[in-house]
Amino acid sequence: MGIIFSSTGFADKAERRFLKVTASTVHSRCVLDAIVTPVQDPLLFLNECSRRCAALKSCLLFCVDAGMTTCTLLSTLVSRQFLGIEPSDNTVTFDTCYSSWADELNIIHDSMLVDSSPMLKERRSSYVVDGYACKSVVEEHRFTAQSGADNYLIVDFDSEVNVASLKIAHRPEEIFFKSVSVGLGLDKNDMKIVANVPQGDPDSITSVVLSTPTLARYLSLKQPTENYFEVWEVQVFPAD
């Protein structure tokens, strides 16, 4: 388990946990703010960074420099397994990053197979399991389906999982994530609908907690509207 910092957001008073991640290079357009502070005790510095990020709803990642003098807040979802973006003119690299999206209990990883309705441009369905997305204007690393009825995603866990809950990161505008049915099953052609989401959370992350854990190998997300369908990341958590 990596280093974890917990902080309470000022707005909603909900505790946010930040886990140290491997990735240290991300898109520069995801940067929300950079805070320069005097050199101090490293632990106090990191606690202050986590507090600043937790106080900002759009902040999901904070990164620091080697000298522990600058804390950068980013609107980036990063999982434990994601290794980072290839450096370019559009990226920024830090010494260490801590993510509130990362979770050691999440079973999703980038080798899982994903089936979907036709994608828009090159916004592939495999992006929903790669462990990275930016809530800002960056269009890379997110799945977008073409507009049309019955857009869908199906994730193959590659083994049976007793699913207790899941999180879905998606575009916040209503037309991109609306009337979505969540299905689980051992056969992708025979899925049980375990939840219906009339409208996604306006903060882009929708949580689904099952009243009873469901044994499944496949997860499906379906949107039976004529709109575009855009999902950034999914996380799946097993029962204890």
mmCIF file of C-alpha atoms in Angstrom, residues 3-7 18 20 37-38 40-54 62-73 95-98:
data_model
loop_
_atom_site.group_PDB
_atom_site.id
_atom_site.type_symbol
_atom_site.label_atom_id
_atom_site.label_comp_id
_atom_site.label_asym_id
_atom_site.label_seq_id
_atom_site.Cartn_x
_atom_site.Cartn_y
_atom_site.Cartn_z
ATOM 1 C CA ILE A 3 1.365 6.542 1.327
ATOM 2 C CA ILE A 4 -2.143 7.846 2.088
ATOM 3 C CA PHE A 5 -3.213 11.324 3.175
ATOM 4 C CA SER A 6 -6.785 12.063 4.276
ATOM 5 C CA SER A 7 -8.353 15.514 4.244
ATOM 6 C CA PHE A 18 -5.004 10.649 -1.540
ATOM 7 C CA LYS A 20 0.648 7.932 -3.814
ATOM 8 C CA THR A 37 5.150 27.579 0.033
ATOM 9 C CA PRO A 38 8.279 28.080 2.161
ATOM 10 C CA GLN A 40 8.958 23.166 5.825
ATOM 11 C CA ASP A 41 8.566 19.716 7.263
ATOM 12 C CA PRO A 42 7.751 17.373 4.308
ATOM 13 C CA LEU A 43 4.855 15.693 6.119
ATOM 14 C CA LEU A 44 3.262 19.028 7.016
ATOM 15 C CA PHE A 45 3.765 20.185 3.430
ATOM 16 C CA LEU A 46 2.005 17.112 2.001
ATOM 17 C CA ASN A 47 -0.826 17.415 4.510
ATOM 18 C CA GLU A 48 -1.340 21.024 3.446
ATOM 19 C CA CYS A 49 -1.359 20.002 -0.220
ATOM 20 C CA SER A 50 -4.004 17.337 0.445
ATOM 21 C CA ARG A 51 -6.086 19.876 2.367
ATOM 22 C CA ARG A 52 -5.915 22.379 -0.507
ATOM 23 C CA CYS A 53 -6.919 19.745 -3.054
ATOM 24 C CA ALA A 54 -9.751 18.386 -0.898
ATOM 25 C CA PHE A 62 -1.888 16.929 -6.324
ATOM 26 C CA CYS A 63 1.762 16.737 -7.291
ATOM 27 C CA VAL A 64 4.909 18.104 -5.678
ATOM 28 C CA ASP A 65 8.438 18.978 -6.731
ATOM 29 C CA ALA A 66 11.541 17.303 -5.314
ATOM 30 C CA GLY A 67 12.297 20.282 -3.090
ATOM 31 C CA MET A 68 8.841 20.221 -1.481
ATOM 32 C CA THR A 69 8.273 23.900 -2.247
ATOM 33 C CA THR A 70 5.523 23.800 -4.885
ATOM 34 C CA CYS A 71 2.225 21.948 -4.724
ATOM 35 C CA THR A 72 0.295 21.680 -8.003
ATOM 36 C CA LEU A 73 -3.424 20.889 -8.030
ATOM 37 C CA ASP A 95 8.548 14.425 -8.670
ATOM 38 C CA THR A 96 5.616 12.725 -6.899
ATOM 39 C CA CYS A 97 1.820 12.701 -7.249
ATOM 40 C CA TYR A 98 -1.062 11.712 -4.959
#
